[in-house]
Short mmCIF file of C-alpha atoms in Angstrom, two decimals:
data_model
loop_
_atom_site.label_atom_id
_atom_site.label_comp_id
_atom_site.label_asym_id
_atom_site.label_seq_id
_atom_site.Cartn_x
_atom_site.Cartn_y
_atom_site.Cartn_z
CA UNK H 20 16.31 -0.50 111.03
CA UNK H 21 14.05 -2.64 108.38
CA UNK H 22 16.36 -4.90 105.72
CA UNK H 23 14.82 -2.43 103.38
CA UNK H 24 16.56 1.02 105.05
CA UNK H 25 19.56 -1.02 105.85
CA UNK H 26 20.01 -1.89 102.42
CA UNK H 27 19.53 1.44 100.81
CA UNK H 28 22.29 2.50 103.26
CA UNK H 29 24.90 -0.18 102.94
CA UNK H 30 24.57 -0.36 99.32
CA UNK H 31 27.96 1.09 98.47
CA UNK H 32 29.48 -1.19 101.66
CA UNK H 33 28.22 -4.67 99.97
CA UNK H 34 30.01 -7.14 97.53
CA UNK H 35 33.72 -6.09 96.57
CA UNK H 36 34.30 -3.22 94.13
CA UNK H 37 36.75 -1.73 91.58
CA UNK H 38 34.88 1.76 91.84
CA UNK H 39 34.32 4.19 94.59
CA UNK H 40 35.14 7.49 95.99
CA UNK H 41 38.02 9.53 96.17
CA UNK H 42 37.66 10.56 99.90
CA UNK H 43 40.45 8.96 102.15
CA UNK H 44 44.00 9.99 102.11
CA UNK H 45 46.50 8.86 99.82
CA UNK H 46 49.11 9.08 101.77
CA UNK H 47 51.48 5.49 100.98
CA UNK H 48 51.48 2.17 103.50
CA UNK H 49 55.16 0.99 104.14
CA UNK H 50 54.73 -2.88 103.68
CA UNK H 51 57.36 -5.46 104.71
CA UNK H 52 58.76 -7.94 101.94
CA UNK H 53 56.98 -10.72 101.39
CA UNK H 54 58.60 -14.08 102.43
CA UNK H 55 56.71 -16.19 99.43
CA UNK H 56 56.00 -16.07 96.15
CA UNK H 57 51.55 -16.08 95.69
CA UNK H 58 49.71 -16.46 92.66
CA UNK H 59 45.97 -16.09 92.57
CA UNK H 60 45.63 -19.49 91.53
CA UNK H 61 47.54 -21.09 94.78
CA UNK H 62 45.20 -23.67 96.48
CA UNK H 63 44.59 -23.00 100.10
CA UNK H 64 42.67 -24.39 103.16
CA UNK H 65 39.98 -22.80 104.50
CA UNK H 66 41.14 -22.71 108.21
CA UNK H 67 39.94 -26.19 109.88
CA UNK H 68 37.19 -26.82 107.52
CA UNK H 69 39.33 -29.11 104.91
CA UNK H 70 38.14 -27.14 101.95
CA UNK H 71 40.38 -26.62 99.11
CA UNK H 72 40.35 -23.57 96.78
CA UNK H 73 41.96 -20.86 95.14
CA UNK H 74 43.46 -17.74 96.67
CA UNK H 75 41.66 -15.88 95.05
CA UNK H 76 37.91 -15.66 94.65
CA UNK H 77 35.79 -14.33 92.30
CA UNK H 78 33.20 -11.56 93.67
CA UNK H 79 30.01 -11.09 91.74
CA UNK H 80 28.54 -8.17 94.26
CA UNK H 81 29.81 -4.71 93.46
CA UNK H 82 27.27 -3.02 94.46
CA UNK H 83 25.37 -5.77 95.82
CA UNK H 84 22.09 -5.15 96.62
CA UNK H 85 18.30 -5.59 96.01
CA UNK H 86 19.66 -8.64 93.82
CA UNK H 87 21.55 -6.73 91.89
CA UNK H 88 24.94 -5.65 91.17
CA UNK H 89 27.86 -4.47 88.73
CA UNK H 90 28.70 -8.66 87.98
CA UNK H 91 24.63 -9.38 87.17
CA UNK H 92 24.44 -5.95 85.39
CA UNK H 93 26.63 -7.98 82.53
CA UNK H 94 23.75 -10.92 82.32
CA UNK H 95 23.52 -14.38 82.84
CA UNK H 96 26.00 -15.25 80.12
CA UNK H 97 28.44 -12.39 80.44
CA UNK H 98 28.98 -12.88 84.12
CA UNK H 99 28.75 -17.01 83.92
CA UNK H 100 31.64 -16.46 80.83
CA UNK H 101 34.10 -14.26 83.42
CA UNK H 102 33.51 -16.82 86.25
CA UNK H 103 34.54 -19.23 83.64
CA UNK H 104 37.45 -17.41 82.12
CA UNK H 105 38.92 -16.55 85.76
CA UNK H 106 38.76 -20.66 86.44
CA UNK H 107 40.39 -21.37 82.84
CA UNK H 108 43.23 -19.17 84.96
CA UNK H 109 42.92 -21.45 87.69
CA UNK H 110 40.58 -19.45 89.92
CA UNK H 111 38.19 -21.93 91.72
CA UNK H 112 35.84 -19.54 94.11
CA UNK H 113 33.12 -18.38 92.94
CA UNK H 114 31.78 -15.34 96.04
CA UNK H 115 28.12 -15.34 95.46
CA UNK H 116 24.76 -14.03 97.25
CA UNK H 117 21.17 -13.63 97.50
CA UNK H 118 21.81 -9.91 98.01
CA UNK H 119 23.72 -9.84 94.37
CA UNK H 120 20.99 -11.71 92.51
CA UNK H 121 24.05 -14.01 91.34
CA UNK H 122 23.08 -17.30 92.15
CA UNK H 123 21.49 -17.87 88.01
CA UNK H 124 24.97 -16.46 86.95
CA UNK H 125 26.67 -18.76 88.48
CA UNK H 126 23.95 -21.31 87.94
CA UNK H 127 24.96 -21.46 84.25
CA UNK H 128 28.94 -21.40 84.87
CA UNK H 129 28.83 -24.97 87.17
CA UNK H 130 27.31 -26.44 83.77
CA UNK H 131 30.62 -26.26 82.18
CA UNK H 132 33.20 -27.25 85.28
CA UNK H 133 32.97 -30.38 87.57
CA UNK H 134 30.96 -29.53 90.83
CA UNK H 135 33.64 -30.51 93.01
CA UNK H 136 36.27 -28.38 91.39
CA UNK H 137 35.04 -25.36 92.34
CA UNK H 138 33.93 -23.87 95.98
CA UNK H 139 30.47 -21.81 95.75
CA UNK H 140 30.16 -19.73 98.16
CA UNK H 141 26.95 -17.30 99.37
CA UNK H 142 25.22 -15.80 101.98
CA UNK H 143 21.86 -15.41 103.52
CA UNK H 144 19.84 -12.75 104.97
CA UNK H 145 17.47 -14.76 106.77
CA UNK H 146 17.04 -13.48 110.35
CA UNK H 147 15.29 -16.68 111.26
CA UNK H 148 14.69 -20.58 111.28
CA UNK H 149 12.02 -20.53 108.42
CA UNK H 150 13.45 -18.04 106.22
CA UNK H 151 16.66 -19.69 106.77
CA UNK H 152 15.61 -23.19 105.86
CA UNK H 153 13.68 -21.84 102.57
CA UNK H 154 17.27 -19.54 101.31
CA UNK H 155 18.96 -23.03 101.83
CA UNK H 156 15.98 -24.89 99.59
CA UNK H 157 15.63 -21.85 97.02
CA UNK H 158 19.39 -21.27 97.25
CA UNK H 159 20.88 -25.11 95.67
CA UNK H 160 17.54 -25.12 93.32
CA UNK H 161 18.85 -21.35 91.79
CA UNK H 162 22.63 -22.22 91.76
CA UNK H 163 22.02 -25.96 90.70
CA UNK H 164 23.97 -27.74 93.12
CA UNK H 165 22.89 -30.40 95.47
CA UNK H 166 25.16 -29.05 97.98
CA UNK H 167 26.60 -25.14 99.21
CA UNK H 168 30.17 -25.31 100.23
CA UNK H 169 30.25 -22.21 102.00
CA UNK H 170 27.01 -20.69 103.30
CA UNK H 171 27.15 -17.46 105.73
CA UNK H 172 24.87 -15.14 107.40
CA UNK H 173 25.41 -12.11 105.68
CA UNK H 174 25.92 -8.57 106.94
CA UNK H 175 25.57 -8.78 110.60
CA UNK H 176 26.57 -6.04 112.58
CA UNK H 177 24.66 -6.91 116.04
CA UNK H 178 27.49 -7.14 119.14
CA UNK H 179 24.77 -10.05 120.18
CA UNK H 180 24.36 -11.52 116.50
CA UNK H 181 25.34 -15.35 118.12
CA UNK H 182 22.39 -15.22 120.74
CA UNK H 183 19.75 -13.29 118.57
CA UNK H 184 20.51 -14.99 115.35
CA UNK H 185 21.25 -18.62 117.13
CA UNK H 186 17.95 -20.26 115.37
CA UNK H 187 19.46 -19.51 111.64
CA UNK H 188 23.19 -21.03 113.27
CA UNK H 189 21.25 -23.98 114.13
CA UNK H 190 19.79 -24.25 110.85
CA UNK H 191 23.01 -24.09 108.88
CA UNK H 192 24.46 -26.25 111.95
CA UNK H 193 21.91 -29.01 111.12
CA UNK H 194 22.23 -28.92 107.22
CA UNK H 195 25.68 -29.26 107.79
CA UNK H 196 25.23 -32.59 109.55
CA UNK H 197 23.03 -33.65 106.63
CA UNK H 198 25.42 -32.81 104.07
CA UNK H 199 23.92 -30.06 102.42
CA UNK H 200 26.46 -27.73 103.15
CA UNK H 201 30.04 -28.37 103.74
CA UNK H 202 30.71 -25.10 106.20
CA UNK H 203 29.11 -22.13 107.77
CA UNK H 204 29.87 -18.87 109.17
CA UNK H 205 29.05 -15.32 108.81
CA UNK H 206 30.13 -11.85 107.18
CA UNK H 207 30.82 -9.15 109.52
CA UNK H 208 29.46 -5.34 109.45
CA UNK H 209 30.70 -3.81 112.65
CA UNK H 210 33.79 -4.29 115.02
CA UNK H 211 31.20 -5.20 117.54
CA UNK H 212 30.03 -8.43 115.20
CA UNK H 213 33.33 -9.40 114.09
CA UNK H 214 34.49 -9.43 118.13
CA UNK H 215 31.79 -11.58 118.60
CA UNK H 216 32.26 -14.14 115.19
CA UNK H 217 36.24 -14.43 116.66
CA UNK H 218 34.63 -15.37 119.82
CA UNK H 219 31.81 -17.88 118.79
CA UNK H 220 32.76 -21.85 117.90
CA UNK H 221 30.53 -21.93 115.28
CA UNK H 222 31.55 -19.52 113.49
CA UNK H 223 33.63 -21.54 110.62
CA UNK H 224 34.61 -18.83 108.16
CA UNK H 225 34.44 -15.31 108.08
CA UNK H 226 34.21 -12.97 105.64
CA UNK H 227 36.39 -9.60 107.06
CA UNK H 228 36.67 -5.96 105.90
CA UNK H 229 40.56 -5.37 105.15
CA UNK H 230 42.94 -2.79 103.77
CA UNK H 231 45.68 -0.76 104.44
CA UNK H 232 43.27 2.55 104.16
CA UNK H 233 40.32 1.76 106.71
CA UNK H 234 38.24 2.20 104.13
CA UNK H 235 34.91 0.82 104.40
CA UNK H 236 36.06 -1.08 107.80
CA UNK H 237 34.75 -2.23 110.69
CA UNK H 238 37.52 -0.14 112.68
CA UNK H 239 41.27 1.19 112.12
CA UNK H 240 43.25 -1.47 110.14
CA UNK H 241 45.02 -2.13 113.65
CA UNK H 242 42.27 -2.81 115.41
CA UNK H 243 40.66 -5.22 112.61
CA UNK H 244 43.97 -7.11 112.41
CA UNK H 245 44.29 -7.55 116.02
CA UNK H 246 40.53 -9.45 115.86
CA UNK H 247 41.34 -11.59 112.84
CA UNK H 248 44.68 -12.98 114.89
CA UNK H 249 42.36 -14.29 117.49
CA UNK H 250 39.92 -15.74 114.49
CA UNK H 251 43.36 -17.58 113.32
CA UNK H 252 44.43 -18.81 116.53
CA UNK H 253 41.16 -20.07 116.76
CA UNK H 254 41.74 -21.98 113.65
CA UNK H 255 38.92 -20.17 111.60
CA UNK H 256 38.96 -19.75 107.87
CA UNK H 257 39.56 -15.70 106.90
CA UNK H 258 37.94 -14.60 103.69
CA UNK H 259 39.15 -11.12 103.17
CA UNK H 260 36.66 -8.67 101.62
CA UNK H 261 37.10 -4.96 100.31
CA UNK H 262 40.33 -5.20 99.83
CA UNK H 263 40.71 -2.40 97.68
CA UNK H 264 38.60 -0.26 100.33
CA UNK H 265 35.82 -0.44 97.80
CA UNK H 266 36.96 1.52 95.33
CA UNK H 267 38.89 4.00 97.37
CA UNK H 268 42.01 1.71 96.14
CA UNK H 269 41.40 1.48 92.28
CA UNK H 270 44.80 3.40 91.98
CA UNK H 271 46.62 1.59 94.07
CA UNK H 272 45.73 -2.06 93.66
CA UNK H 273 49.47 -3.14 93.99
CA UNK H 274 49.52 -1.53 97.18
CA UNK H 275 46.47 -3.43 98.65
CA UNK H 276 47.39 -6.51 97.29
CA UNK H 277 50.50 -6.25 98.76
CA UNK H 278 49.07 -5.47 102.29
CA UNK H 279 46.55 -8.10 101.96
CA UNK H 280 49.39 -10.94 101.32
CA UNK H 281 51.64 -9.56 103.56
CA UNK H 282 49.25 -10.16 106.78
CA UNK H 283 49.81 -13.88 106.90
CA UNK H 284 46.14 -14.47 108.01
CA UNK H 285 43.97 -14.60 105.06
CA UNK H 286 43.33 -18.09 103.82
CA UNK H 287 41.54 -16.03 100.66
CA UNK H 288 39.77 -13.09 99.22
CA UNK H 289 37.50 -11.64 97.18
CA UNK H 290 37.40 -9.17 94.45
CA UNK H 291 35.25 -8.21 91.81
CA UNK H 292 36.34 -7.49 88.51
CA UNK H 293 33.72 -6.29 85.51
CA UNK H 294 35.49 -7.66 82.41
CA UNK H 295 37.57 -10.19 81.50
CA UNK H 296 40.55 -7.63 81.06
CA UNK H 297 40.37 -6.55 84.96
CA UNK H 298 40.00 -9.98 86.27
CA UNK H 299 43.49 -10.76 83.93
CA UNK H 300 45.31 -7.99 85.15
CA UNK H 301 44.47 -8.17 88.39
CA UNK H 302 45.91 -12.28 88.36
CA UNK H 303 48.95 -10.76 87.10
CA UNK H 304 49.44 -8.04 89.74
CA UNK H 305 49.08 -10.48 92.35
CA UNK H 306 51.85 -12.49 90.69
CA UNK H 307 53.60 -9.64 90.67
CA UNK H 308 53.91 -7.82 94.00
CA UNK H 309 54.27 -11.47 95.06
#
């Protein structure tokens, strides 16, 4: 399958998302009390790579795709001034990608906060060495940064992603020796591809499909949990994506959230609000079912 197809037919699986359909059952989760209080705001560790952040980050790919998505839909300045409201409430994590078309957006929001506040964090689709070493050029001269902190391949879903892919890992290996970014990793698309992330060394961080639902997973919540406890033990940093099943969840965000702090193995996640009101209320529920 071309990038092109793939695209076309992942395009409601990419970026995190407040909207989506209706089809999974509704049927409650029974969730344990939480032993801590969270906030959004809490500064974590990305597993063993010593970067700090927020709990939370700050998608800007609803809908990712074909550079585009629900966060750029609100232009340059509309999605630069929510990044910048959600860090006035002490979110530091800005989720970004070439996929989303974000990388102006938030481009224009790291002129008004000091660079090393803030982790910026995106993906490639390069499939190999020289597309991979022109996303990383293209990539800091479009967010203007000398420097990624997070930079993954994006979407695989290949069982064998860490031998067919391993020119682009050696690429990100090697700018990370020269400083240009800080860690690397991947986002996974199949149970097959996140098996094979838990298994690889090199993989630093991963971004993972969670929520109580299934929805928009790479397998049964069960099953996906069991792989991210071996990513943990490993000592890799868990970025937890879709956690309100992409939509499927909009009604029961309390209930996600819940699930999502309640697994003990997420350093962070992502979610992408579309206003300033939704990014607000969504801190607060976090504080809340904490």
């Amino acid at each position: 399958m071309d990038r092109r197809a793939f695209l076309q037919k992942t395009a409601f699986g990419l970026g995190a998302a407040w909207l989506g359909s209706k089809t999974l059952t509704q049927t409650a989760v029974a969730l344990p009390s939480l032993p801590q209080k969270f906030s959004a705001a809490d500064t974590v560790v990305l597993g063993k790579t010593g970067i700090k952040t927020s709990r939370l980050a700050m998608g800007t790919g609803t809908v990712g795709v074909g550079h585009h998505s629900h966060q750029t839909a609100l232009g340059i300045k509309g999605l630069s001034d929510l990044l910048l409201n959600g860090y006035d409430h002490g979110l530091k994590f800005f989720d970004a990608a070439d996929a989303y078309g974000s990388h102006p957006h938030v481009a224009e929001a790291l002129k008004h906060v000091p660079r090393d506040k803030v982790t910026v964090l995106t993906k490639s689709w390069a499939r190999d060495t020289k597309s991979a070493r022109a996303d990383l050029d293209r990539f800091r001269k479009e967010l203007g940064t000398d420097y990624l902190d997070v930079c993954l391949i994006h979407c695989v879903s290949e069982g064998d992603w860490t031998e067919r892919f391993k020119g682009v890992m050696d690429v990100l290996s090697e700018a990370k020796e020269k400083g240009i970014i800080r860690a690397h990793g991947c986002s996974c698309h199949s149970i097959q591809a996140l098996r094979a992330a838990a298994k690889s060394p090199w993989v630093e961080i991963d971004l993972v499909r969670i929520n109580p639902i299934g929805a928009y997973m790479d397998a049964d919540p069960d099953t996906v949990v069991g792989v991210i406890k071996e990513m943990k033990a490993a000592g890799k940093g868990i970025v937890g994506m879709k956690i309100l099943g992409n939509g499927d969840m909009r009604n029961r965000q309390d209930e996600a959230l819940k699930y999502a702090l309640s697994l003990g193995l997420l350093d962070a996640f992502t979610i992408g609000a579309e206003s300033k009101a939704e990014q607000e209320d969504l801190i607060r529920r976090i504080a809340v079912v904490a």
